[in-house]
PDB file of C-alpha atoms and ligand atoms in Angstrom:
ATOM      1  CA  MET A   1      18.762  33.482  19.533  1.00  0.00           C
ATOM      2  CA  PRO A   2      15.132  34.498  20.120  1.00  0.00           C
ATOM      3  CA  ASN A   3      13.417  32.686  22.937  1.00  0.00           C
ATOM      4  CA  PHE A   4      10.920  30.412  21.093  1.00  0.00           C
ATOM      5  CA  SER A   5       8.700  28.098  23.081  1.00  0.00           C
ATOM      6  CA  ARG A   6       9.235  24.371  22.588  1.00  0.00           C
ATOM      7  CA  ALA A   7       5.835  24.075  20.901  1.00  0.00           C
ATOM      8  CA  ALA A   8       6.762  26.826  18.443  1.00  0.00           C
ATOM      9  CA  LEU A   9      10.056  25.099  17.620  1.00  0.00           C
ATOM     10  CA  VAL A  10       8.275  21.786  16.988  1.00  0.00           C
ATOM     11  CA  ALA A  11       5.777  23.557  14.731  1.00  0.00           C
ATOM     12  CA  LEU A  12       8.644  25.252  12.869  1.00  0.00           C
ATOM     13  CA  ALA A  13      10.457  21.920  12.437  1.00  0.00           C
ATOM     14  CA  LEU A  14       7.321  20.340  11.004  1.00  0.00           C
ATOM     15  CA  VAL A  15       7.082  23.125   8.428  1.00  0.00           C
ATOM     16  CA  LEU A  16      10.773  22.986   7.507  1.00  0.00           C
ATOM     17  CA  LEU A  17      11.249  19.211   7.385  1.00  0.00           C
ATOM     18  CA  PRO A  18      11.073  17.819   3.862  1.00  0.00           C
ATOM     19  CA  PRO A  19       7.849  15.853   3.312  1.00  0.00           C
ATOM     20  CA  THR A  20       9.828  12.627   2.778  1.00  0.00           C
ATOM     21  CA  ALA A  21      10.998  12.762   6.401  1.00  0.00           C
ATOM     22  CA  SER A  22       7.489  12.384   7.729  1.00  0.00           C
ATOM     23  CA  ARG A  23       6.341  10.042   4.967  1.00  0.00           C
ATOM     24  CA  ALA A  24       9.207   7.701   5.818  1.00  0.00           C
ATOM     25  CA  GLN A  25       7.688   7.007   9.190  1.00  0.00           C
ATOM     26  CA  ARG A  26       4.415   5.938   7.593  1.00  0.00           C
ATOM     27  CA  ALA A  27       3.797   2.231   7.181  1.00  0.00           C
ATOM     28  CA  ILE A  28       2.329   0.870   3.972  1.00  0.00           C
ATOM     29  CA  GLU A  29      -0.793  -1.187   4.595  1.00  0.00           C
ATOM     30  CA  CYS A  30      -1.187  -4.027   2.119  1.00  0.00           C
ATOM     31  CA  PRO A  31      -2.787  -7.468   2.550  1.00  0.00           C
ATOM     32  CA  GLN A  32       0.605  -9.202   2.857  1.00  0.00           C
ATOM     33  CA  CYS A  33       2.593  -6.401   4.476  1.00  0.00           C
ATOM     34  CA  ALA A  34       2.228  -7.562   8.094  1.00  0.00           C
ATOM     35  CA  ASP A  35       3.271 -11.126   7.189  1.00  0.00           C
ATOM     36  CA  TRP A  36       6.200  -9.882   5.145  1.00  0.00           C
ATOM     37  CA  ASN A  37       7.367  -7.636   7.970  1.00  0.00           C
ATOM     38  CA  VAL A  38       7.543 -10.270  10.723  1.00  0.00           C
ATOM     39  CA  PRO A  39      10.872  -9.699  12.502  1.00  0.00           C
ATOM     40  CA  GLN A  40      13.680 -12.111  11.679  1.00  0.00           C
ATOM     41  CA  ARG A  41      16.942 -12.503  13.597  1.00  0.00           C
ATOM     42  CA  PRO A  42      19.963 -11.716  11.410  1.00  0.00           C
ATOM     43  CA  ILE A  43      21.951 -14.693  10.119  1.00  0.00           C
ATOM     44  CA  ARG A  44      25.528 -15.050   8.950  1.00  0.00           C
ATOM     45  CA  LEU A  45      25.087 -16.935   5.682  1.00  0.00           C
ATOM     46  CA  HIS A  46      28.734 -17.374   4.709  1.00  0.00           C
ATOM     47  CA  GLY A  47      31.924 -15.373   5.205  1.00  0.00           C
ATOM     48  CA  ASP A  48      31.045 -11.674   5.115  1.00  0.00           C
ATOM     49  CA  THR A  49      27.491 -12.170   3.804  1.00  0.00           C
ATOM     50  CA  TYR A  50      24.566 -11.770   6.220  1.00  0.00           C
ATOM     51  CA  TYR A  51      20.792 -11.936   6.001  1.00  0.00           C
ATOM     52  CA  VAL A  52      19.430  -8.816   7.729  1.00  0.00           C
ATOM     53  CA  GLY A  53      15.928  -8.655   6.251  1.00  0.00           C
ATOM     54  CA  THR A  54      12.571  -9.386   7.784  1.00  0.00           C
ATOM     55  CA  HIS A  55      11.178 -12.921   7.675  1.00  0.00           C
ATOM     56  CA  GLY A  56       9.363 -12.239   4.405  1.00  0.00           C
ATOM     57  CA  LEU A  57      11.482  -9.605   2.647  1.00  0.00           C
ATOM     58  CA  GLY A  58      15.160 -10.050   1.881  1.00  0.00           C
ATOM     59  CA  ALA A  59      17.899  -7.616   2.805  1.00  0.00           C
ATOM     60  CA  ILE A  60      21.518  -8.671   2.462  1.00  0.00           C
ATOM     61  CA  LEU A  61      24.535  -7.136   4.194  1.00  0.00           C
ATOM     62  CA  ILE A  62      28.033  -7.702   2.806  1.00  0.00           C
ATOM     63  CA  THR A  63      30.689  -6.436   5.188  1.00  0.00           C
ATOM     64  CA  SER A  64      34.314  -5.355   5.048  1.00  0.00           C
ATOM     65  CA  PRO A  65      36.683  -3.400   7.288  1.00  0.00           C
ATOM     66  CA  GLN A  66      36.441  -0.542   4.743  1.00  0.00           C
ATOM     67  CA  GLY A  67      32.633  -0.394   4.772  1.00  0.00           C
ATOM     68  CA  HIS A  68      29.547  -2.436   3.975  1.00  0.00           C
ATOM     69  CA  VAL A  69      27.056  -2.954   1.163  1.00  0.00           C
ATOM     70  CA  LEU A  70      23.323  -3.371   1.803  1.00  0.00           C
ATOM     71  CA  ILE A  71      20.966  -4.797  -0.818  1.00  0.00           C
ATOM     72  CA  ASP A  72      17.266  -3.890  -0.513  1.00  0.00           C
ATOM     73  CA  GLY A  73      15.349  -2.063   2.184  1.00  0.00           C
ATOM     74  CA  GLY A  74      12.011  -3.879   2.469  1.00  0.00           C
ATOM     75  CA  LEU A  75       8.893  -1.881   3.263  1.00  0.00           C
ATOM     76  CA  PRO A  76       9.092   1.568   4.907  1.00  0.00           C
ATOM     77  CA  GLN A  77       8.243  -0.196   8.176  1.00  0.00           C
ATOM     78  CA  SER A  78      11.049  -2.747   7.591  1.00  0.00           C
ATOM     79  CA  ALA A  79      13.783  -0.107   7.857  1.00  0.00           C
ATOM     80  CA  PRO A  80      13.944  -0.063  11.696  1.00  0.00           C
ATOM     81  CA  LEU A  81      14.062  -3.883  11.747  1.00  0.00           C
ATOM     82  CA  ILE A  82      16.866  -4.025   9.177  1.00  0.00           C
ATOM     83  CA  ARG A  83      18.751  -1.361  11.063  1.00  0.00           C
ATOM     84  CA  ALA A  84      18.362  -3.249  14.354  1.00  0.00           C
ATOM     85  CA  ASN A  85      19.596  -6.436  12.660  1.00  0.00           C
ATOM     86  CA  VAL A  86      22.704  -4.718  11.301  1.00  0.00           C
ATOM     87  CA  GLU A  87      23.479  -3.281  14.725  1.00  0.00           C
ATOM     88  CA  SER A  88      22.766  -6.485  16.656  1.00  0.00           C
ATOM     89  CA  LEU A  89      25.454  -8.176  14.532  1.00  0.00           C
ATOM     90  CA  GLY A  90      27.873  -5.594  15.922  1.00  0.00           C
ATOM     91  CA  PHE A  91      28.074  -3.489  12.755  1.00  0.00           C
ATOM     92  CA  HIS A  92      27.316   0.230  12.528  1.00  0.00           C
ATOM     93  CA  MET A  93      24.869   1.806  10.103  1.00  0.00           C
ATOM     94  CA  ARG A  94      27.366   4.612   9.488  1.00  0.00           C
ATOM     95  CA  ASP A  95      29.701   1.985   7.961  1.00  0.00           C
ATOM     96  CA  VAL A  96      27.119   1.027   5.310  1.00  0.00           C
ATOM     97  CA  LYS A  97      28.628   2.855   2.326  1.00  0.00           C
ATOM     98  CA  LEU A  98      26.471   1.604  -0.532  1.00  0.00           C
ATOM     99  CA  ILE A  99      22.771   0.684  -0.725  1.00  0.00           C
ATOM    100  CA  LEU A 100      21.508  -1.271  -3.746  1.00  0.00           C
ATOM    101  CA  ASN A 101      18.114  -2.516  -4.876  1.00  0.00           C
ATOM    102  CA  SER A 102      16.578  -5.449  -6.744  1.00  0.00           C
ATOM    103  CA  HIS A 103      13.552  -3.632  -8.140  1.00  0.00           C
ATOM    104  CA  ALA A 104      11.961  -0.344  -7.250  1.00  0.00           C
ATOM    105  CA  HIS A 105       8.688  -1.572  -5.745  1.00  0.00           C
ATOM    106  CA  TYR A 106       7.476  -0.553  -2.279  1.00  0.00           C
ATOM    107  CA  ASP A 107       8.267  -3.956  -0.747  1.00  0.00           C
ATOM    108  CA  HIS A 108      11.984  -3.869  -1.624  1.00  0.00           C
ATOM    109  CA  ALA A 109      12.717  -0.150  -1.912  1.00  0.00           C
ATOM    110  CA  GLY A 110      10.271   1.291   0.636  1.00  0.00           C
ATOM    111  CA  GLY A 111      12.831   1.390   3.455  1.00  0.00           C
ATOM    112  CA  ILE A 112      15.772   2.707   1.457  1.00  0.00           C
ATOM    113  CA  ALA A 113      15.169   6.424   2.134  1.00  0.00           C
ATOM    114  CA  GLU A 114      15.256   5.862   5.879  1.00  0.00           C
ATOM    115  CA  LEU A 115      18.225   3.480   5.678  1.00  0.00           C
ATOM    116  CA  GLN A 116      20.112   6.058   3.626  1.00  0.00           C
ATOM    117  CA  ARG A 117      19.394   8.709   6.254  1.00  0.00           C
ATOM    118  CA  ALA A 118      20.525   6.355   9.016  1.00  0.00           C
ATOM    119  CA  SER A 119      23.796   5.523   7.265  1.00  0.00           C
ATOM    120  CA  GLY A 120      24.704   8.340   4.901  1.00  0.00           C
ATOM    121  CA  ALA A 121      25.297   5.617   2.302  1.00  0.00           C
ATOM    122  CA  ARG A 122      25.399   6.194  -1.432  1.00  0.00           C
ATOM    123  CA  VAL A 123      22.355   4.679  -3.154  1.00  0.00           C
ATOM    124  CA  MET A 124      22.948   3.335  -6.653  1.00  0.00           C
ATOM    125  CA  ALA A 125      20.368   1.956  -9.074  1.00  0.00           C
ATOM    126  CA  SER A 126      19.753   1.201 -12.731  1.00  0.00           C
ATOM    127  CA  ALA A 127      18.683   4.200 -14.808  1.00  0.00           C
ATOM    128  CA  TRP A 128      15.014   3.175 -14.795  1.00  0.00           C
ATOM    129  CA  SER A 129      14.950   2.277 -11.100  1.00  0.00           C
ATOM    130  CA  ALA A 130      16.799   5.469 -10.131  1.00  0.00           C
ATOM    131  CA  ASP A 131      13.939   7.567 -11.524  1.00  0.00           C
ATOM    132  CA  VAL A 132      11.403   5.549  -9.530  1.00  0.00           C
ATOM    133  CA  LEU A 133      13.450   5.733  -6.314  1.00  0.00           C
ATOM    134  CA  ARG A 134      13.821   9.509  -6.700  1.00  0.00           C
ATOM    135  CA  SER A 135      10.080   9.988  -7.124  1.00  0.00           C
ATOM    136  CA  GLY A 136       8.837   7.302  -4.734  1.00  0.00           C
ATOM    137  CA  LYS A 137       6.051   6.574  -7.221  1.00  0.00           C
ATOM    138  CA  PRO A 138       5.566   3.735  -9.708  1.00  0.00           C
ATOM    139  CA  GLN A 139       6.499   4.925 -13.209  1.00  0.00           C
ATOM    140  CA  PRO A 140       5.141   4.125 -16.695  1.00  0.00           C
ATOM    141  CA  GLY A 141       6.471   0.832 -18.005  1.00  0.00           C
ATOM    142  CA  ASP A 142       5.853  -0.924 -14.707  1.00  0.00           C
ATOM    143  CA  PRO A 143       3.394  -3.796 -15.296  1.00  0.00           C
ATOM    144  CA  GLN A 144       2.069  -3.013 -11.790  1.00  0.00           C
ATOM    145  CA  LEU A 145       1.858   0.757 -12.411  1.00  0.00           C
ATOM    146  CA  THR A 146      -1.729   1.156 -11.226  1.00  0.00           C
ATOM    147  CA  ILE A 147      -1.571  -1.279  -8.279  1.00  0.00           C
ATOM    148  CA  ALA A 148       1.856  -0.622  -6.720  1.00  0.00           C
ATOM    149  CA  PHE A 149       2.119   1.679  -3.696  1.00  0.00           C
ATOM    150  CA  ASP A 150       4.016   4.939  -3.371  1.00  0.00           C
ATOM    151  CA  TYR A 151       6.849   4.953  -0.841  1.00  0.00           C
ATOM    152  CA  PRO A 152       9.331   7.451   0.634  1.00  0.00           C
ATOM    153  CA  ALA A 153      11.384   9.013  -2.154  1.00  0.00           C
ATOM    154  CA  VAL A 154      15.171   8.636  -1.999  1.00  0.00           C
ATOM    155  CA  SER A 155      16.792  12.037  -2.293  1.00  0.00           C
ATOM    156  CA  ASN A 156      20.125  11.075  -3.758  1.00  0.00           C
ATOM    157  CA  VAL A 157      20.426   8.194  -6.212  1.00  0.00           C
ATOM    158  CA  ALA A 158      23.366   7.573  -8.535  1.00  0.00           C
ATOM    159  CA  ARG A 159      23.149   5.381 -11.623  1.00  0.00           C
ATOM    160  CA  PHE A 160      25.351   2.417 -12.385  1.00  0.00           C
ATOM    161  CA  THR A 161      26.043   0.695 -15.677  1.00  0.00           C
ATOM    162  CA  PHE A 162      25.057  -2.968 -15.873  1.00  0.00           C
ATOM    163  CA  GLU A 163      27.949  -5.438 -15.650  1.00  0.00           C
ATOM    164  CA  ASP A 164      30.293  -2.746 -14.227  1.00  0.00           C
ATOM    165  CA  THR A 165      31.680  -3.959 -10.901  1.00  0.00           C
ATOM    166  CA  LEU A 166      30.802  -1.747  -7.919  1.00  0.00           C
ATOM    167  CA  ARG A 167      33.332  -1.671  -5.090  1.00  0.00           C
ATOM    168  CA  VAL A 168      33.455  -0.869  -1.397  1.00  0.00           C
ATOM    169  CA  GLY A 169      36.918  -1.702  -0.063  1.00  0.00           C
ATOM    170  CA  PRO A 170      37.501  -5.352  -0.998  1.00  0.00           C
ATOM    171  CA  ILE A 171      33.813  -5.993  -1.802  1.00  0.00           C
ATOM    172  CA  ALA A 172      33.155  -6.380  -5.537  1.00  0.00           C
ATOM    173  CA  ILE A 173      29.525  -6.713  -6.585  1.00  0.00           C
ATOM    174  CA  VAL A 174      28.158  -6.832 -10.125  1.00  0.00           C
ATOM    175  CA  PRO A 175      24.720  -5.623 -11.306  1.00  0.00           C
ATOM    176  CA  HIS A 176      23.056  -7.758 -13.982  1.00  0.00           C
ATOM    177  CA  ALA A 177      20.063  -6.594 -16.003  1.00  0.00           C
ATOM    178  CA  THR A 178      17.165  -8.954 -15.344  1.00  0.00           C
ATOM    179  CA  PRO A 179      14.206  -6.795 -16.391  1.00  0.00           C
ATOM    180  CA  GLY A 180      10.579  -7.784 -16.921  1.00  0.00           C
ATOM    181  CA  HIS A 181       9.015  -7.728 -13.461  1.00  0.00           C
ATOM    182  CA  THR A 182       9.968  -4.062 -13.786  1.00  0.00           C
ATOM    183  CA  PRO A 183      11.986  -2.465 -16.614  1.00  0.00           C
ATOM    184  CA  GLY A 184      14.859  -1.719 -14.207  1.00  0.00           C
ATOM    185  CA  GLY A 185      15.079  -5.073 -12.434  1.00  0.00           C
ATOM    186  CA  THR A 186      18.573  -5.916 -11.251  1.00  0.00           C
ATOM    187  CA  SER A 187      20.189  -9.119  -9.988  1.00  0.00           C
ATOM    188  CA  TRP A 188      23.431  -8.995  -8.041  1.00  0.00           C
ATOM    189  CA  SER A 189      26.432 -11.321  -7.883  1.00  0.00           C
ATOM    190  CA  TRP A 190      29.440 -11.382  -5.580  1.00  0.00           C
ATOM    191  CA  ARG A 191      31.897 -13.844  -4.075  1.00  0.00           C
ATOM    192  CA  SER A 192      32.052 -14.404  -0.361  1.00  0.00           C
ATOM    193  CA  CYS A 193      34.880 -16.319   1.296  1.00  0.00           C
ATOM    194  CA  ASP A 194      35.118 -18.001   4.669  1.00  0.00           C
ATOM    195  CA  GLY A 195      38.830 -18.674   4.910  1.00  0.00           C
ATOM    196  CA  ALA A 196      39.673 -20.597   1.760  1.00  0.00           C
ATOM    197  CA  ARG A 197      36.070 -21.625   1.070  1.00  0.00           C
ATOM    198  CA  CYS A 198      34.571 -19.192  -1.412  1.00  0.00           C
ATOM    199  CA  LEU A 199      30.983 -19.193  -2.690  1.00  0.00           C
ATOM    200  CA  ASP A 200      29.456 -17.292  -5.594  1.00  0.00           C
ATOM    201  CA  PHE A 201      26.256 -15.615  -4.406  1.00  0.00           C
ATOM    202  CA  VAL A 202      23.443 -14.448  -6.663  1.00  0.00           C
ATOM    203  CA  TYR A 203      20.646 -12.239  -5.357  1.00  0.00           C
ATOM    204  CA  ALA A 204      18.273 -12.796  -8.253  1.00  0.00           C
ATOM    205  CA  ASP A 205      15.501 -10.277  -8.752  1.00  0.00           C
ATOM    206  CA  SER A 206      11.819 -11.247  -8.879  1.00  0.00           C
ATOM    207  CA  GLN A 207      10.859 -12.814 -12.224  1.00  0.00           C
ATOM    208  CA  THR A 208       7.109 -13.100 -11.753  1.00  0.00           C
ATOM    209  CA  PRO A 209       4.872 -11.784 -14.577  1.00  0.00           C
ATOM    210  CA  VAL A 210       2.552  -9.976 -12.190  1.00  0.00           C
ATOM    211  CA  SER A 211       0.565  -7.031 -13.489  1.00  0.00           C
ATOM    212  CA  ALA A 212      -2.358  -4.750 -12.982  1.00  0.00           C
ATOM    213  CA  ASP A 213      -5.525  -5.945 -14.737  1.00  0.00           C
ATOM    214  CA  ASP A 214      -5.071  -3.311 -17.430  1.00  0.00           C
ATOM    215  CA  PHE A 215      -1.606  -4.557 -18.473  1.00  0.00           C
ATOM    216  CA  LEU A 216      -1.095  -7.386 -20.956  1.00  0.00           C
ATOM    217  CA  PHE A 217       2.382  -8.863 -21.411  1.00  0.00           C
ATOM    218  CA  THR A 218       1.481  -9.800 -24.987  1.00  0.00           C
ATOM    219  CA  LYS A 219       0.099  -6.415 -26.014  1.00  0.00           C
ATOM    220  CA  ASN A 220       0.826  -3.101 -24.340  1.00  0.00           C
ATOM    221  CA  THR A 221       2.216   0.294 -25.246  1.00  0.00           C
ATOM    222  CA  SER A 222       4.006   1.176 -21.991  1.00  0.00           C
ATOM    223  CA  TYR A 223       6.510  -1.709 -21.997  1.00  0.00           C
ATOM    224  CA  PRO A 224       6.376  -3.364 -25.429  1.00  0.00           C
ATOM    225  CA  ASN A 225       9.677  -5.238 -24.979  1.00  0.00           C
ATOM    226  CA  VAL A 226       8.662  -6.895 -21.742  1.00  0.00           C
ATOM    227  CA  ILE A 227       8.729 -10.495 -23.001  1.00  0.00           C
ATOM    228  CA  ALA A 228      12.087 -10.101 -24.734  1.00  0.00           C
ATOM    229  CA  ASP A 229      13.402  -8.434 -21.572  1.00  0.00           C
ATOM    230  CA  PHE A 230      12.312 -11.360 -19.413  1.00  0.00           C
ATOM    231  CA  GLU A 231      14.043 -13.769 -21.828  1.00  0.00           C
ATOM    232  CA  ARG A 232      17.250 -11.749 -21.657  1.00  0.00           C
ATOM    233  CA  GLY A 233      17.138 -11.931 -17.864  1.00  0.00           C
ATOM    234  CA  TYR A 234      16.604 -15.699 -17.829  1.00  0.00           C
ATOM    235  CA  ALA A 235      19.624 -16.144 -20.101  1.00  0.00           C
ATOM    236  CA  THR A 236      21.683 -13.997 -17.730  1.00  0.00           C
ATOM    237  CA  LEU A 237      20.624 -15.975 -14.664  1.00  0.00           C
ATOM    238  CA  GLU A 238      21.441 -19.217 -16.475  1.00  0.00           C
ATOM    239  CA  ARG A 239      24.998 -18.158 -17.287  1.00  0.00           C
ATOM    240  CA  LEU A 240      25.958 -16.785 -13.857  1.00  0.00           C
ATOM    241  CA  SER A 241      28.199 -18.794 -11.585  1.00  0.00           C
ATOM    242  CA  CYS A 242      25.714 -19.457  -8.795  1.00  0.00           C
ATOM    243  CA  ASP A 243      26.575 -21.480  -5.706  1.00  0.00           C
ATOM    244  CA  VAL A 244      23.925 -19.828  -3.540  1.00  0.00           C
ATOM    245  CA  LEU A 245      20.671 -18.307  -4.784  1.00  0.00           C
ATOM    246  CA  LEU A 246      18.998 -15.596  -2.703  1.00  0.00           C
ATOM    247  CA  THR A 247      15.814 -13.766  -3.698  1.00  0.00           C
ATOM    248  CA  PRO A 248      14.001 -10.585  -2.608  1.00  0.00           C
ATOM    249  CA  HIS A 249      11.181 -12.788  -1.306  1.00  0.00           C
ATOM    250  CA  PRO A 250      13.142 -15.476   0.585  1.00  0.00           C
ATOM    251  CA  SER A 251      10.280 -17.962   0.288  1.00  0.00           C
ATOM    252  CA  VAL A 252      10.642 -17.985  -3.508  1.00  0.00           C
ATOM    253  CA  SER A 253      14.057 -19.637  -3.172  1.00  0.00           C
ATOM    254  CA  SER A 254      12.990 -21.679  -0.111  1.00  0.00           C
ATOM    255  CA  LEU A 255      15.548 -19.920   2.064  1.00  0.00           C
ATOM    256  CA  TRP A 256      13.949 -21.041   5.321  1.00  0.00           C
ATOM    257  CA  ASP A 257      14.195 -24.687   4.223  1.00  0.00           C
ATOM    258  CA  ARG A 258      17.899 -24.178   3.562  1.00  0.00           C
ATOM    259  CA  VAL A 259      18.715 -22.030   6.598  1.00  0.00           C
ATOM    260  CA  SER A 260      17.064 -22.298   9.996  1.00  0.00           C
ATOM    261  CA  PRO A 261      15.308 -19.005  10.741  1.00  0.00           C
ATOM    262  CA  THR A 262      15.397 -19.739  14.466  1.00  0.00           C
ATOM    263  CA  ASP A 263      19.043 -20.654  15.075  1.00  0.00           C
ATOM    264  CA  GLY A 264      20.673 -19.747  11.750  1.00  0.00           C
ATOM    265  CA  THR A 265      21.947 -23.278  11.068  1.00  0.00           C
ATOM    266  CA  ILE A 266      23.029 -23.572   7.431  1.00  0.00           C
ATOM    267  CA  GLY A 267      21.484 -26.669   5.858  1.00  0.00           C
ATOM    268  CA  ALA A 268      22.933 -29.127   3.337  1.00  0.00           C
ATOM    269  CA  THR A 269      20.884 -27.627   0.478  1.00  0.00           C
ATOM    270  CA  PHE A 270      22.130 -24.077   1.084  1.00  0.00           C
ATOM    271  CA  VAL A 271      24.676 -24.499  -1.695  1.00  0.00           C
ATOM    272  CA  ASP A 272      22.902 -25.586  -4.878  1.00  0.00           C
ATOM    273  CA  ARG A 273      24.726 -24.921  -8.121  1.00  0.00           C
ATOM    274  CA  ASP A 274      21.605 -25.513 -10.201  1.00  0.00           C
ATOM    275  CA  ALA A 275      19.403 -23.131  -8.208  1.00  0.00           C
ATOM    276  CA  CYS A 276      19.740 -20.152 -10.578  1.00  0.00           C
ATOM    277  CA  LYS A 277      19.082 -22.310 -13.639  1.00  0.00           C
ATOM    278  CA  ARG A 278      16.001 -23.793 -11.979  1.00  0.00           C
ATOM    279  CA  TYR A 279      14.844 -20.344 -10.939  1.00  0.00           C
ATOM    280  CA  ALA A 280      15.097 -19.172 -14.565  1.00  0.00           C
ATOM    281  CA  ALA A 281      13.331 -22.317 -15.839  1.00  0.00           C
ATOM    282  CA  ASN A 282      10.446 -21.843 -13.386  1.00  0.00           C
ATOM    283  CA  ALA A 283      10.175 -18.189 -14.378  1.00  0.00           C
ATOM    284  CA  ARG A 284      10.107 -19.104 -18.070  1.00  0.00           C
ATOM    285  CA  ARG A 285       7.260 -21.560 -17.434  1.00  0.00           C
ATOM    286  CA  ALA A 286       5.284 -18.958 -15.466  1.00  0.00           C
ATOM    287  CA  LEU A 287       5.662 -16.428 -18.288  1.00  0.00           C
ATOM    288  CA  GLU A 288       4.624 -19.030 -20.874  1.00  0.00           C
ATOM    289  CA  ALA A 289       1.522 -19.812 -18.828  1.00  0.00           C
ATOM    290  CA  ARG A 290       0.681 -16.134 -18.539  1.00  0.00           C
ATOM    291  CA  VAL A 291       1.174 -15.565 -22.277  1.00  0.00           C
ATOM    292  CA  ALA A 292      -0.986 -18.609 -23.098  1.00  0.00           C
ATOM    293  CA  LYS A 293      -3.710 -17.293 -20.822  1.00  0.00           C
ATOM    294  CA  GLU A 294      -3.624 -13.872 -22.478  1.00  0.00           C
ATOM    295  CA  ARG A 295      -3.750 -15.378 -25.975  1.00  0.00           C
ATOM    296  CA  GLY A 296      -6.588 -17.677 -24.962  1.00  0.00           C
ATOM    297  CA  ASN A 297      -8.673 -14.764 -23.746  1.00  0.00           C
TER     298      ASN A 297
HETATM  299 ZN1   ZN B 301       7.866  -6.259  -7.278  1.00  0.00          ZN
END
């Protein structure tokens, strides 16, 4: 082995490292990013289901002796916080076998590349989201195409088929198509038991009709089915068995009113069998308001 100086080796490493490795360290600066990324202690929600996200961005860990599932990775700068939360619960990142995503925007997928590197987990996504994750760039069809941030690309993403159960050991989790916020939006359902007490969890994807100024939900060429897609997602959320609703932005489902962020106490309103139906109804109203505004203009 030739006798390179340390400085030369560092320079060589910088040249050889894939660009995603250095990009992953870079934080995204957005008006809400610092608020979203406030650290949050991890919380056991029920049975083998844990909240491991930041205070403003959800990340859910479902554990088993045969390996764990992680849903969502927050911002690029959330990844170290999520990782620390997983480890402070006594779990190991190397035991995370599967990483999933709600929708492929920087605030829910930005940390996935780093979390995959830290764990070696398989990342699976819907066909549309998989293409975005692989590129790390918003793709045509996204209502927020021109305003969403790039984020570290995920090198290895497999596709799933909606409604096909994904399994890690005894964990069974089902992806449901709830598109509209993005064309690949995915909600997740699973059952978590604490002894004999089992609860049906739904991690329901964002349903907000948010867009860049140049995108109209009522008239566009990049995602012409967007309104029908939203409707399909609402119908799905309404039919799911839903004891506990979780959302990528915990505030949207009032998580911190239902669970104490400081001591993790689970409140009386944590279980709410109408929460998914209400979530869909609120989303439907927001879309109607947006459509009315566009037609009025
Ligand atoms: Zn989004």
